[in-house]
Coordinates of C-alpha atoms and ligand atoms in Angstrom, one line a residue:
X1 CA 1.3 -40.5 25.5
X2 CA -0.6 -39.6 28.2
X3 CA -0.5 -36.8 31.7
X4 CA 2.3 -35.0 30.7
X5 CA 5.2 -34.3 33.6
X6 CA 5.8 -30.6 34.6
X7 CA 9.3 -29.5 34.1
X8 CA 11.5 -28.6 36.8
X9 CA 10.8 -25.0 36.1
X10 CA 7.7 -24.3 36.3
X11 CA 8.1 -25.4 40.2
X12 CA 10.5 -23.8 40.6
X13 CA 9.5 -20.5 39.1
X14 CA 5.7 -21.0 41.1
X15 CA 7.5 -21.4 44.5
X16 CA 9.2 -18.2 44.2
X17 CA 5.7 -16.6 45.2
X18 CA 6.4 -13.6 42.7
X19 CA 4.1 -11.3 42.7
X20 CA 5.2 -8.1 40.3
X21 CA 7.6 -7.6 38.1
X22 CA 8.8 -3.4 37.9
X23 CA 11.6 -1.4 36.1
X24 CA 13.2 -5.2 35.5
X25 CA 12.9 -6.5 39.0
X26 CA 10.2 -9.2 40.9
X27 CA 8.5 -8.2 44.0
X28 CA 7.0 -10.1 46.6
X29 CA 5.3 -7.7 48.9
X30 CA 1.6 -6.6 49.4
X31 CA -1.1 -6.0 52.0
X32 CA -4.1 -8.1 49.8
X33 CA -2.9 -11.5 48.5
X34 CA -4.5 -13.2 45.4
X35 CA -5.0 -17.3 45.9
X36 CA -4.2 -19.0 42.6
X37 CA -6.3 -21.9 42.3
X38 CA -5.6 -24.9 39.3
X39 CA -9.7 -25.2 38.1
X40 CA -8.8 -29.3 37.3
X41 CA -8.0 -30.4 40.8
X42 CA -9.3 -27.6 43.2
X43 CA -6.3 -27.5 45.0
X44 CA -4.3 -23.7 45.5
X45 CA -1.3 -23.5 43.3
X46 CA 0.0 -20.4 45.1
X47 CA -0.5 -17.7 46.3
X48 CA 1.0 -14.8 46.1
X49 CA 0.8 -10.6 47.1
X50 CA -1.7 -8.2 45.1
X51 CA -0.6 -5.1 44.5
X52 CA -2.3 -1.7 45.8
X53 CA -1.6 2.0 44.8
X54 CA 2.3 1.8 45.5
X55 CA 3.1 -0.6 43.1
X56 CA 0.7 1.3 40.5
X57 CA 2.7 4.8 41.1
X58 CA 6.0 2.3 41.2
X59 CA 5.4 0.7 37.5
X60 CA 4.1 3.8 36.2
X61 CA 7.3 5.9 37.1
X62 CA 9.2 2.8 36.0
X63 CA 7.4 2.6 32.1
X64 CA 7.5 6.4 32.2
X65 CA 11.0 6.9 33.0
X66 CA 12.1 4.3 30.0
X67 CA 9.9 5.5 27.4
X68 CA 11.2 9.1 27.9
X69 CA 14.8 7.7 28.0
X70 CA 15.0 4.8 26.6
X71 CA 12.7 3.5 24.0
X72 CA 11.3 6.2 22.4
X73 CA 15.4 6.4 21.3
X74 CA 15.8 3.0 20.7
X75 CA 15.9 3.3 16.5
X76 CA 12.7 0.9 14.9
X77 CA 15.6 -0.9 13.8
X78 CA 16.6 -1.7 16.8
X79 CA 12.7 -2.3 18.4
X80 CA 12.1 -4.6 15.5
X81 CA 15.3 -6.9 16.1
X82 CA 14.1 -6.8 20.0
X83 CA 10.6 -8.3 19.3
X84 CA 12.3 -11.0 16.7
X85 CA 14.6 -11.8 19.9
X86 CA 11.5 -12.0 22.1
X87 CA 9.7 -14.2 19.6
X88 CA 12.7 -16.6 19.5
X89 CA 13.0 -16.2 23.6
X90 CA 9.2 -17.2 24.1
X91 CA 9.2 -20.3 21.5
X92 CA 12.6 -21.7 23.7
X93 CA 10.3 -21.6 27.1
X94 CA 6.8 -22.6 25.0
X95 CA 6.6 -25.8 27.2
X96 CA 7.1 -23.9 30.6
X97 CA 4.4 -20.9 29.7
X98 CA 2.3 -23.4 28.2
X99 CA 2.0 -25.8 31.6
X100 CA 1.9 -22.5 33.8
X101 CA -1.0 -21.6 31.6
X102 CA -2.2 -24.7 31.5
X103 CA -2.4 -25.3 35.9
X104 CA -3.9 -21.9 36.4
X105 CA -6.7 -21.8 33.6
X106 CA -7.6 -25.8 32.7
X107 CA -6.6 -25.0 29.0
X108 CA -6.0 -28.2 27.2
X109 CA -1.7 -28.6 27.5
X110 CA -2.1 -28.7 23.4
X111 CA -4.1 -25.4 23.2
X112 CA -1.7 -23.8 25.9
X113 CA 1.1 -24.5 23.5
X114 CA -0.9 -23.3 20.6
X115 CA -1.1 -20.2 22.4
X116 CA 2.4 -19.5 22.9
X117 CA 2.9 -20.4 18.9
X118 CA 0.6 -17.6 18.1
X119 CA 1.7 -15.2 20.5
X120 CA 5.3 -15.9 18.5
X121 CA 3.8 -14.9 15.4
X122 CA 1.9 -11.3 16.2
X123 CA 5.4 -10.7 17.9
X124 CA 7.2 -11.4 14.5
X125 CA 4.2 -9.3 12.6
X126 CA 4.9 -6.1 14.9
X127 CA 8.5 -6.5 14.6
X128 CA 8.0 -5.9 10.5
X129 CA 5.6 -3.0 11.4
X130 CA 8.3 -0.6 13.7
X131 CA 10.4 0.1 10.8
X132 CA 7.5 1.0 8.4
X133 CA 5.4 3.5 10.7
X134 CA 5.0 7.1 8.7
X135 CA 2.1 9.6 8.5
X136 CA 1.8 11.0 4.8
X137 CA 2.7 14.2 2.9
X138 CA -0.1 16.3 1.8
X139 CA 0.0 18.9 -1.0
X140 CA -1.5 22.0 -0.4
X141 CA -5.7 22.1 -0.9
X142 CA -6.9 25.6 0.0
X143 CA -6.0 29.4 -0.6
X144 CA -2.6 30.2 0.5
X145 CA -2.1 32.0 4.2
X146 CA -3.2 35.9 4.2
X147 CA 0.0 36.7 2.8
X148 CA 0.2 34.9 -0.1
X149 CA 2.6 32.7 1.0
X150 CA 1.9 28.7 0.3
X151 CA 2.6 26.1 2.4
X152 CA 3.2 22.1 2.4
X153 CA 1.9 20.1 5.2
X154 CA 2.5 16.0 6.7
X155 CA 1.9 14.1 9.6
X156 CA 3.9 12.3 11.8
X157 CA 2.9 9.1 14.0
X158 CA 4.4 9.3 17.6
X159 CA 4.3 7.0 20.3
X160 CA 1.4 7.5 22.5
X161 CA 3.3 7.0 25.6
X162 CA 2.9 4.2 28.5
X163 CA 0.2 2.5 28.1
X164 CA -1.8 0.4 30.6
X165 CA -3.3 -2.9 29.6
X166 CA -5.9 -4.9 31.0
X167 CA -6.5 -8.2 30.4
X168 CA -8.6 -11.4 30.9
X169 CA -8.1 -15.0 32.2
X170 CA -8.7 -17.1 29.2
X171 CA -5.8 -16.4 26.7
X172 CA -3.7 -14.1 29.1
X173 CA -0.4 -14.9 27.4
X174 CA -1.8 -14.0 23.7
X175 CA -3.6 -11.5 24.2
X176 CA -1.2 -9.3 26.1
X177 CA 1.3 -10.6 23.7
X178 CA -0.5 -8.6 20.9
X179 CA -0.7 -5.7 22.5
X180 CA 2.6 -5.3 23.6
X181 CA 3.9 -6.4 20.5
X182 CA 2.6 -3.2 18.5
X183 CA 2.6 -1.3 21.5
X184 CA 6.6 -1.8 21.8
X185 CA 7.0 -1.6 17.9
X186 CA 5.6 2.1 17.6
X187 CA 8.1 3.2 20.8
X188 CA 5.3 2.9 23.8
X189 CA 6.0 1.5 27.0
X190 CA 3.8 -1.3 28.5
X191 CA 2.5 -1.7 32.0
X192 CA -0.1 -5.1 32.0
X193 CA -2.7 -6.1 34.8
X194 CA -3.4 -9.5 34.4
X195 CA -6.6 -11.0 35.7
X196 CA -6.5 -12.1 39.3
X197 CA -7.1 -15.5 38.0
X198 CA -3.9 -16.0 35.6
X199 CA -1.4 -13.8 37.4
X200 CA 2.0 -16.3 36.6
X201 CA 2.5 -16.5 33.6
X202 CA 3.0 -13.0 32.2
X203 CA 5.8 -12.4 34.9
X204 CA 8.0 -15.2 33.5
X205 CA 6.9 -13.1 30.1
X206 CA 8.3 -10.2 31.5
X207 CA 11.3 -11.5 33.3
X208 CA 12.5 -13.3 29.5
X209 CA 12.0 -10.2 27.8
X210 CA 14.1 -8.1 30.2
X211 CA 16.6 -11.1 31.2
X212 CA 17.0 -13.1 28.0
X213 CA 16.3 -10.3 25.4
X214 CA 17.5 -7.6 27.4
X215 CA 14.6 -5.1 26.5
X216 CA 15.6 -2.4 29.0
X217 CA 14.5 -2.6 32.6
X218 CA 11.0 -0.6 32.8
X219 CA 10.0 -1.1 29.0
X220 CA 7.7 -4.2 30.0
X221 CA 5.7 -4.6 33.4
X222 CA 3.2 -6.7 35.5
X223 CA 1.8 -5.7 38.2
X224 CA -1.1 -8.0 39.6
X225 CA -4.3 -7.4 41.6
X226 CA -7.8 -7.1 41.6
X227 CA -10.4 -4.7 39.1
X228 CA -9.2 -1.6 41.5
X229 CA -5.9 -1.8 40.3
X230 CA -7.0 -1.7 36.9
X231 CA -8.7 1.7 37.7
X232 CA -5.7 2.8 40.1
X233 CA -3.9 2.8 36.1
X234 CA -6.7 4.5 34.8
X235 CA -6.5 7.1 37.2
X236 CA -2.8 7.9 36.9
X237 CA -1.9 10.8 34.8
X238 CA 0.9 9.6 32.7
X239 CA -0.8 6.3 31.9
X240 CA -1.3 7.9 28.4
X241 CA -3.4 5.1 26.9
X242 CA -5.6 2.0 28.2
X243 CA -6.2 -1.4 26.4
X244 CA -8.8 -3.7 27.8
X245 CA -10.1 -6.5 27.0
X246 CA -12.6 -8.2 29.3
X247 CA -16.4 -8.1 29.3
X248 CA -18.8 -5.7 28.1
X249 CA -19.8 -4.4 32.2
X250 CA -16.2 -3.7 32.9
X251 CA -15.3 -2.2 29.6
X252 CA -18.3 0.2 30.3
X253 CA -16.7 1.1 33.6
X254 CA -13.3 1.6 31.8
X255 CA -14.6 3.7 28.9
X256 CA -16.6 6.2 31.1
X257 CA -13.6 6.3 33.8
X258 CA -11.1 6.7 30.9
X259 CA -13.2 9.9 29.1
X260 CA -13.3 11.3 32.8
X261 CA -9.3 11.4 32.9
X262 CA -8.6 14.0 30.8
X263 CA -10.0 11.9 27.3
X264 CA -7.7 9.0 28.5
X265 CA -7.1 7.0 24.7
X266 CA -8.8 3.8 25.4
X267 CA -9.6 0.7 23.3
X268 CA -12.0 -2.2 24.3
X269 CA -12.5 -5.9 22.8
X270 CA -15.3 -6.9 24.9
X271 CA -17.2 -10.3 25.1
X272 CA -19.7 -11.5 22.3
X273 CA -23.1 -13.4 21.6
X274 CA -21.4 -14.5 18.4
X275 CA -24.2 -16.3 15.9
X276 CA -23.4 -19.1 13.5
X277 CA -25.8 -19.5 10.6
X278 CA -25.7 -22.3 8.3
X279 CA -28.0 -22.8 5.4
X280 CA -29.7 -25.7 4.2
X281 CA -27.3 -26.7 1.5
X282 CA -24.3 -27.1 3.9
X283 CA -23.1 -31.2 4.5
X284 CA -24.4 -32.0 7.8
X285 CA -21.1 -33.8 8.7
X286 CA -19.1 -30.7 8.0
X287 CA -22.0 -28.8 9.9
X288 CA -21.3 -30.8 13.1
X289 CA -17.5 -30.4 12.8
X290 CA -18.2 -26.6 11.8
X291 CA -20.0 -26.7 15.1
X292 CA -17.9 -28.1 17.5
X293 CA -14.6 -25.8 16.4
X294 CA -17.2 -22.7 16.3
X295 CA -18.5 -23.1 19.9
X296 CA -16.4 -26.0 22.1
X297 CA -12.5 -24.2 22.2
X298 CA -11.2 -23.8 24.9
X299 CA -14.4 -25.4 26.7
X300 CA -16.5 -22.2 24.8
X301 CA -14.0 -19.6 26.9
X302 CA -13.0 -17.6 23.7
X303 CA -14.3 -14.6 23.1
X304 CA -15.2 -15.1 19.3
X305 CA -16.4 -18.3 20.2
X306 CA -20.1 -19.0 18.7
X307 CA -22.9 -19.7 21.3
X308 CA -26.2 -19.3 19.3
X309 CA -26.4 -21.7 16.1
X310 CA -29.2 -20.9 13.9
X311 CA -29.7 -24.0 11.5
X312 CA -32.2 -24.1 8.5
X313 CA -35.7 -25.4 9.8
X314 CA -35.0 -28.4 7.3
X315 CA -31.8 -30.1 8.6
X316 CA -31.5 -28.8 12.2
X317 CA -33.0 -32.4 13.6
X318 CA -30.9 -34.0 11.6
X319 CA -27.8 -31.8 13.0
X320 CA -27.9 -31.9 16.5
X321 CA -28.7 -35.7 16.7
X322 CA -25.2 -36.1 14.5
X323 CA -23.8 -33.2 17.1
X324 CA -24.8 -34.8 20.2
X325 CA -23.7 -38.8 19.2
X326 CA -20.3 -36.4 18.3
X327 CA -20.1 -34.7 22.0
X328 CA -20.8 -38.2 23.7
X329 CA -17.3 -39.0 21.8
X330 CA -15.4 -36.4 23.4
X331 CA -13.3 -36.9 26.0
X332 CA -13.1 -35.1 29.2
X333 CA -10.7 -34.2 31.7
X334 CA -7.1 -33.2 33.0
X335 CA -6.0 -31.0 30.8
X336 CA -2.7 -31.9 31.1
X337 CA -3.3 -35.4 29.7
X338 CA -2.8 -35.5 25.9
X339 CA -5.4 -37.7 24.9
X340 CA -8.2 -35.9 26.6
X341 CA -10.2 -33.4 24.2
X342 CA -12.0 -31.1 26.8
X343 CA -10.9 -29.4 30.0
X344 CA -12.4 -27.8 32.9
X345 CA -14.2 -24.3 33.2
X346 CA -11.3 -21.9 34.2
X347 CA -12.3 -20.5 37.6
X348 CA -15.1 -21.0 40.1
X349 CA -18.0 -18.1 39.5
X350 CA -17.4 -19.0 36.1
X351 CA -18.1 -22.6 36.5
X352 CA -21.3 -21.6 38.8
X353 CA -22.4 -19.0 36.4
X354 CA -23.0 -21.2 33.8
X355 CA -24.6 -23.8 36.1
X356 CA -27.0 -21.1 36.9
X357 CA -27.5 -20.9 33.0
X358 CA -28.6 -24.3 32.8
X359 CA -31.3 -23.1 35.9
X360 CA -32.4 -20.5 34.1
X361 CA -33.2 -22.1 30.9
X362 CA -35.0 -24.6 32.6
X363 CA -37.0 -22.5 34.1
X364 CA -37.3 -21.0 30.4
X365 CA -38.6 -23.9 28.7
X366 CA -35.8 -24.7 26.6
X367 CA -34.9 -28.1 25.7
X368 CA -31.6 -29.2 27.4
X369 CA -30.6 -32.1 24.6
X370 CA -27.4 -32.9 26.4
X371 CA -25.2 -31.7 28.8
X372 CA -26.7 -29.5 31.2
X373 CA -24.5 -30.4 34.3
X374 CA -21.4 -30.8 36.2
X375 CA -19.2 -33.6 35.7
X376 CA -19.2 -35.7 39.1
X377 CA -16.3 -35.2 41.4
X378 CA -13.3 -33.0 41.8
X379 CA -12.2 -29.7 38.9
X380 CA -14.8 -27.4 37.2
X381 CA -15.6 -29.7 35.1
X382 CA -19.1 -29.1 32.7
X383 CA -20.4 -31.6 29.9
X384 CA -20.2 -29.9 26.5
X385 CA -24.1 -28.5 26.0
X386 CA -26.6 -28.8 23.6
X387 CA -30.0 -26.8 24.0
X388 CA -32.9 -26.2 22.1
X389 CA -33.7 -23.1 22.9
X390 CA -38.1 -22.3 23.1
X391 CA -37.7 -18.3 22.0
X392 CA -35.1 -16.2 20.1
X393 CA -35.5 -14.2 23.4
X394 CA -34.8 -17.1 25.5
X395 CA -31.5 -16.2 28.0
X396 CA -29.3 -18.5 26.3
X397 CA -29.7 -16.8 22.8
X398 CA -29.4 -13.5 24.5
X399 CA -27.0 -13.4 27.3
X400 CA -23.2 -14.5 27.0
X401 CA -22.5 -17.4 28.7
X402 CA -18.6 -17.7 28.0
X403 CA -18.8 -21.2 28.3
X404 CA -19.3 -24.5 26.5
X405 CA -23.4 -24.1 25.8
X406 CA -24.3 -24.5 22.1
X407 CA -28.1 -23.2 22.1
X408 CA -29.9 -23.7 18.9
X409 CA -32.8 -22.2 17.1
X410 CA -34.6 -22.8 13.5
X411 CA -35.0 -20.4 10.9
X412 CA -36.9 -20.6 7.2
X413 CA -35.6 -17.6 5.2
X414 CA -32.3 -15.4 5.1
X415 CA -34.4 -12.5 5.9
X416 CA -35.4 -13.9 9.3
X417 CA -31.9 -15.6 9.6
X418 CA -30.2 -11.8 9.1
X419 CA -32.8 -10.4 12.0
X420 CA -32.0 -13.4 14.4
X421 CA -28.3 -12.6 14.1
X422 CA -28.6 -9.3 14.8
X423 CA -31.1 -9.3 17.2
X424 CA -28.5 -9.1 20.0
X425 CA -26.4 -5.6 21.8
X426 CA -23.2 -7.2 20.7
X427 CA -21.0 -7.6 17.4
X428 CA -17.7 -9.6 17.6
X429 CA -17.8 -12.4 15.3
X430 CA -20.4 -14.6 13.6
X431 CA -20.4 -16.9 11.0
X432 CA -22.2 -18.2 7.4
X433 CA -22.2 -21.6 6.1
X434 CA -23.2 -22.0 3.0
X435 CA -21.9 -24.0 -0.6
X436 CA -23.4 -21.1 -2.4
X437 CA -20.9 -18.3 -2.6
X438 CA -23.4 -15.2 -3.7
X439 CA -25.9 -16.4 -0.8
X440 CA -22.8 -15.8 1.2
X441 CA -21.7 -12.3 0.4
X442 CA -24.9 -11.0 0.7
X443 CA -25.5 -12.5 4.0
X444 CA -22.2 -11.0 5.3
X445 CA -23.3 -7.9 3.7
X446 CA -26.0 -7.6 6.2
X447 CA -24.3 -9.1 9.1
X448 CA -23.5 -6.9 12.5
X449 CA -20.4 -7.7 13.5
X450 CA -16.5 -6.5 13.5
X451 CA -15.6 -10.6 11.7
X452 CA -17.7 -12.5 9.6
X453 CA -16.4 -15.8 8.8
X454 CA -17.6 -18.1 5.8
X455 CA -17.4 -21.5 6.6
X456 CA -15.1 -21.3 9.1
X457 CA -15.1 -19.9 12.8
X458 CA -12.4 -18.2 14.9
X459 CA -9.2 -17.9 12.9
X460 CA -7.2 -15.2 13.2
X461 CA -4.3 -13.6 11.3
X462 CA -2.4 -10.7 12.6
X463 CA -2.5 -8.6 9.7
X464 CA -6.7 -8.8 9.3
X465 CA -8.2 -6.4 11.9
X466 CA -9.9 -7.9 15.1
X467 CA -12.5 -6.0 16.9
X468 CA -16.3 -5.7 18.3
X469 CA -19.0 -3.9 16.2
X470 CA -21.7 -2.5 18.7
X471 CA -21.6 -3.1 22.3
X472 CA -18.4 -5.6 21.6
X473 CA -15.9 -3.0 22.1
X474 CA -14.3 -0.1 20.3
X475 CA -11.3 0.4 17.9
X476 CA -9.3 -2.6 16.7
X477 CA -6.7 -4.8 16.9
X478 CA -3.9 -6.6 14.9
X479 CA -2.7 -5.0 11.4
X480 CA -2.7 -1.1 10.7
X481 CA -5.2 -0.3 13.0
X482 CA -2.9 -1.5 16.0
X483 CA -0.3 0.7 15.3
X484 CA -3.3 3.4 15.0
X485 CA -4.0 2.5 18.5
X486 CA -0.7 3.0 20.1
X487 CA 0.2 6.5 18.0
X488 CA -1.0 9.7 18.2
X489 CA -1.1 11.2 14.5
X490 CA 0.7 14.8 14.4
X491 CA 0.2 17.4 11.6
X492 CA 2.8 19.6 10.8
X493 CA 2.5 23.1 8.5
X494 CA 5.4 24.8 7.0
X495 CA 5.0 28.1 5.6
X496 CA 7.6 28.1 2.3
Ligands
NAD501 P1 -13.7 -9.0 33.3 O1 -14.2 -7.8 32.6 O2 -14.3 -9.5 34.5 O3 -12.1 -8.7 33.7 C1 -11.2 -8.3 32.8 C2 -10.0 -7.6 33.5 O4 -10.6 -6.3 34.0 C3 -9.4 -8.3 34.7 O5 -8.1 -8.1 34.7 C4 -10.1 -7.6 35.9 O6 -9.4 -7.7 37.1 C5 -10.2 -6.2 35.4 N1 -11.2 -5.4 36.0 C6 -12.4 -5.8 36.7 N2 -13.1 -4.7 37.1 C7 -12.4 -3.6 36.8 C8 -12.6 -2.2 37.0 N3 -13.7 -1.7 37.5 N4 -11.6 -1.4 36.5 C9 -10.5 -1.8 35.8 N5 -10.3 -3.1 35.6 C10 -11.2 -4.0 36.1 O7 -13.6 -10.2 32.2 P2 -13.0 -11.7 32.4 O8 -14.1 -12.4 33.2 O9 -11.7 -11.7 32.9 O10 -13.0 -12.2 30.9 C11 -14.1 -12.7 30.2 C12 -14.7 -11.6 29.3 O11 -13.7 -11.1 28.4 C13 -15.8 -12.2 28.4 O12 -16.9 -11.3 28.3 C14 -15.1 -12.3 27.1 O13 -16.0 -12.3 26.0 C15 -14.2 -11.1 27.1 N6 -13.0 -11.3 26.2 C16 -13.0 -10.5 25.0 C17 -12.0 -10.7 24.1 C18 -11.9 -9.8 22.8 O14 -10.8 -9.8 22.2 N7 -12.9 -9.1 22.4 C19 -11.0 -11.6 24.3 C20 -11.1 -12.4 25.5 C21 -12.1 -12.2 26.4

């Protein structure tokens, strides 16, 4: 098989120009319009209305109004046989997400559908979790009150409220998927901002879950538009709670603008220098594979993604020769064509900022072993890249590129393997290769970061917290710790 078809829908559903979707209705209108542009041809999708502070005051009232009415008094029963319904819902359109997803971001048609998969399965997680959310009961621990009287004391977990996401381009669907799913399971109320790249397919989300599902009108909303709008939610007093994800500059903005409103909760998964370090015991084979799922997916556009591989001084040669007869292999372009293994870049200053990483390390001194450039003619298409960097301080062991840059550096001991790994602001993920188990749990021991993998790179499980250490972000995602995020804890004292 080859370029796949697009279905009849997805047309269809692009030529209806939507724009918003609020209180279980689209919308069309707007004074600024957002161009939607597919990153494999060039050519404009759509394009459709952005929205500016009416539609902000419009989805807030709308998520306000049905969390004070509606769901907070929907039973967890009841929220938990929704999000199974959803689940269901989303798998029956997975091909039509999946190739709206696929035209507005150059994700490979196979990842796309991968995306919608997993987005199924943190719904079905957070459907088990709304009929299991309790505080605990706590027996007295100090001297009575004044008047001798004891009491008893437990705390309750309540829904925080509406809550306000803000998301990025490169796994729009999944990631706002997540969040809503806990956020719906512990009773809140979900408005989402997608980025002004990927603004299509989380309205045909929202329109399923209201249409299909039936999850009442107001419980889920989009509204789309640029980084202002994002702050216009911010800035709105019953937005009780903001979830970004996106880079570490923006989440700064958001964290400082969020403390200013009144201690606004916030939670932020920001971007990632993520390290790879694999020791000289490890097969070189399974090294180069290791490799290529660490740093390649999604053309490097994942967060956890790895981007600086540090290889023991006495097989790294004999790596990135394998690596780069393995990248010649690969092969790129539309991603809508099955048998091709590597998309475009998803957007257009994304595409020139890395080109202007390749400048810079030029001008550096590293070693550009392959890659390095744009692929000739039409899309935002790079070559997979392979650089020897000359310093651990070069800019392409420092700075997040976001893209599909593998940039390399030797090491001789664990000790200076721990400091190179560290040796950045950021903490998401990062990884140990090694046969020697011990070698391995001591190394993660040491390592900075909110994942460490062993032997493996970017897998992740709903149940096993996701999250930055350092400048990557703050709280965490997926298991307990989500329904932490989207419950305020209450403690109750009874005087007996
Ligand atoms: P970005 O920070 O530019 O934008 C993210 C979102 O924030 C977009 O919706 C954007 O419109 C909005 N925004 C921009 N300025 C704003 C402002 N001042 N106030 C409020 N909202 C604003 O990020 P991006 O380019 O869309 O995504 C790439 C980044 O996201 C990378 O750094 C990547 O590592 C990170 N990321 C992190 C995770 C994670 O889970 N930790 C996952 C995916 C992506």
């Amino acid at each position: 098989m080859s370029e796949i078809k697009l279905l009849a829908e997805v047309s269809a559903f692009i030529k209806n120009r939507y724009a918003h979707y609020i209180d279980g209705k689209f919308y069309t209108e707007g004074k600024q319009t957002i161009t939607v542009i597919n990153p494999a041809t060039e050519e404009i999708i759509t394009t459709i209305a952005a929205a500016d502070q009416t539609e902000v005051n419009q989805a807030v009232e709308a998520a306000y109004n049905a969390f004070q009415i509606t769901w907070r008094n929907v039973t967890p029963e009841g929220r938990q046989n929704y999000l199974l319904k959803l689940a269901d819902a989303l798998t029956n359109h997975k091909e039509e997400l999946a190739q709206i997803d696929t035209l507005c971001t150059g994700k490979l048609i196979g990842v796309a559908r991968f995306e919608i998969e997993q987005s199924c399965s943190f719904l079905r997680y957070y459907a088990g979790w709304a009929t299991k959310i309790s505080g605990e009961t706590i027996s007295q621990t100090s001297q009575p009150s004044m008047s001798g009287e004891g009491y008893t004391g437990f705390t309750r977990r309540e829904p925080i409220g509406v809550v306000g996401a803000i998301v990025p381009w490169n796994f729009s669907v999944m990631i706002t998927v997540w969040k809503l799913a806990a956020a719906l399971a512990c009773g809140c109320t979900f408005i989402v901002k997608p980025s002004e790249f990927t603004p299509l397919s989380l309205l045909l989300v929202a329109k399923i879950a209201h249409e299909e599902v039936g999850i009442p009108a107001g419980v889920i909303n989009v509204i789309n538009g640029f980084g202002h709008i994002g702050q216009a939610l911010i800035d709105h007093p019953k937005v009780a709670k903001i979830s970004f994800t996106g880079s570490m500059a923006t989440g700064a903005k958001i964290g400082e603008a969020c403390v200013k409103n009144n201690i606004k909760r916030f939670t932020l998964e920001l971007g990632g220098k993520n390290a790879a370090g694999f020791l000289a015991d490890v097969d070189i084979d399974k090294a180069v594979q290791g490799i290529i799922e660490a740093g390649l997916g999604h053309q490097g556009q994942i967060c956890a993604s790895a981007e600086r591989f540090y290889v023991h001084e006495s097989i790294i040669d004999q790596v990135i020769e394998k690596l780069v007869v393995a990248l010649k292999a690969i092969k790129i372009g539309s991603p809508l064509n099955t048998n091709n293994q590597f998309g475009p870049l998803s957007n257009k200053p994304h595409f020139e900022k890395i080109l202007s990483f390749f400048d810079k390390a030029r001008q550096e001194g590293d070693e550009i072993v392959y890659g390095g450039k744009a692929v000739e003619g039409k899309g935002y298409y790079i070559y997979p890249t392979v650089i020897r960097a000359k310093s651990e301080d070069s800019a392409l062991m420092q700075e997040e590129t976001f893209g599909p840059v593998l940039s390399f550096f030797p090491f001789k001991t664990e000790e200076e393997l721990v400091h190179l790994m560290n040796d950045t602001p950021y903490g998401l993920t990062a990884s140990i290769w090694t046969n020697n188990l011990s070698k391995a749990i001591r190394l993660v021991e040491e390592i900075e970061a909110g994942t460490v993998w062993v032997n493996m790179h970017i897998a992740l499980d709903p149940s096993i917290s996701f999250g930055g250490a350092k400048g990557s972000g703050m709280g965490r995602e997926f298991g307990s710790e989500f329904i932490h995020a989207y419950t305020e804890l209450k403690a109750v004292m009874i005087r007996y």
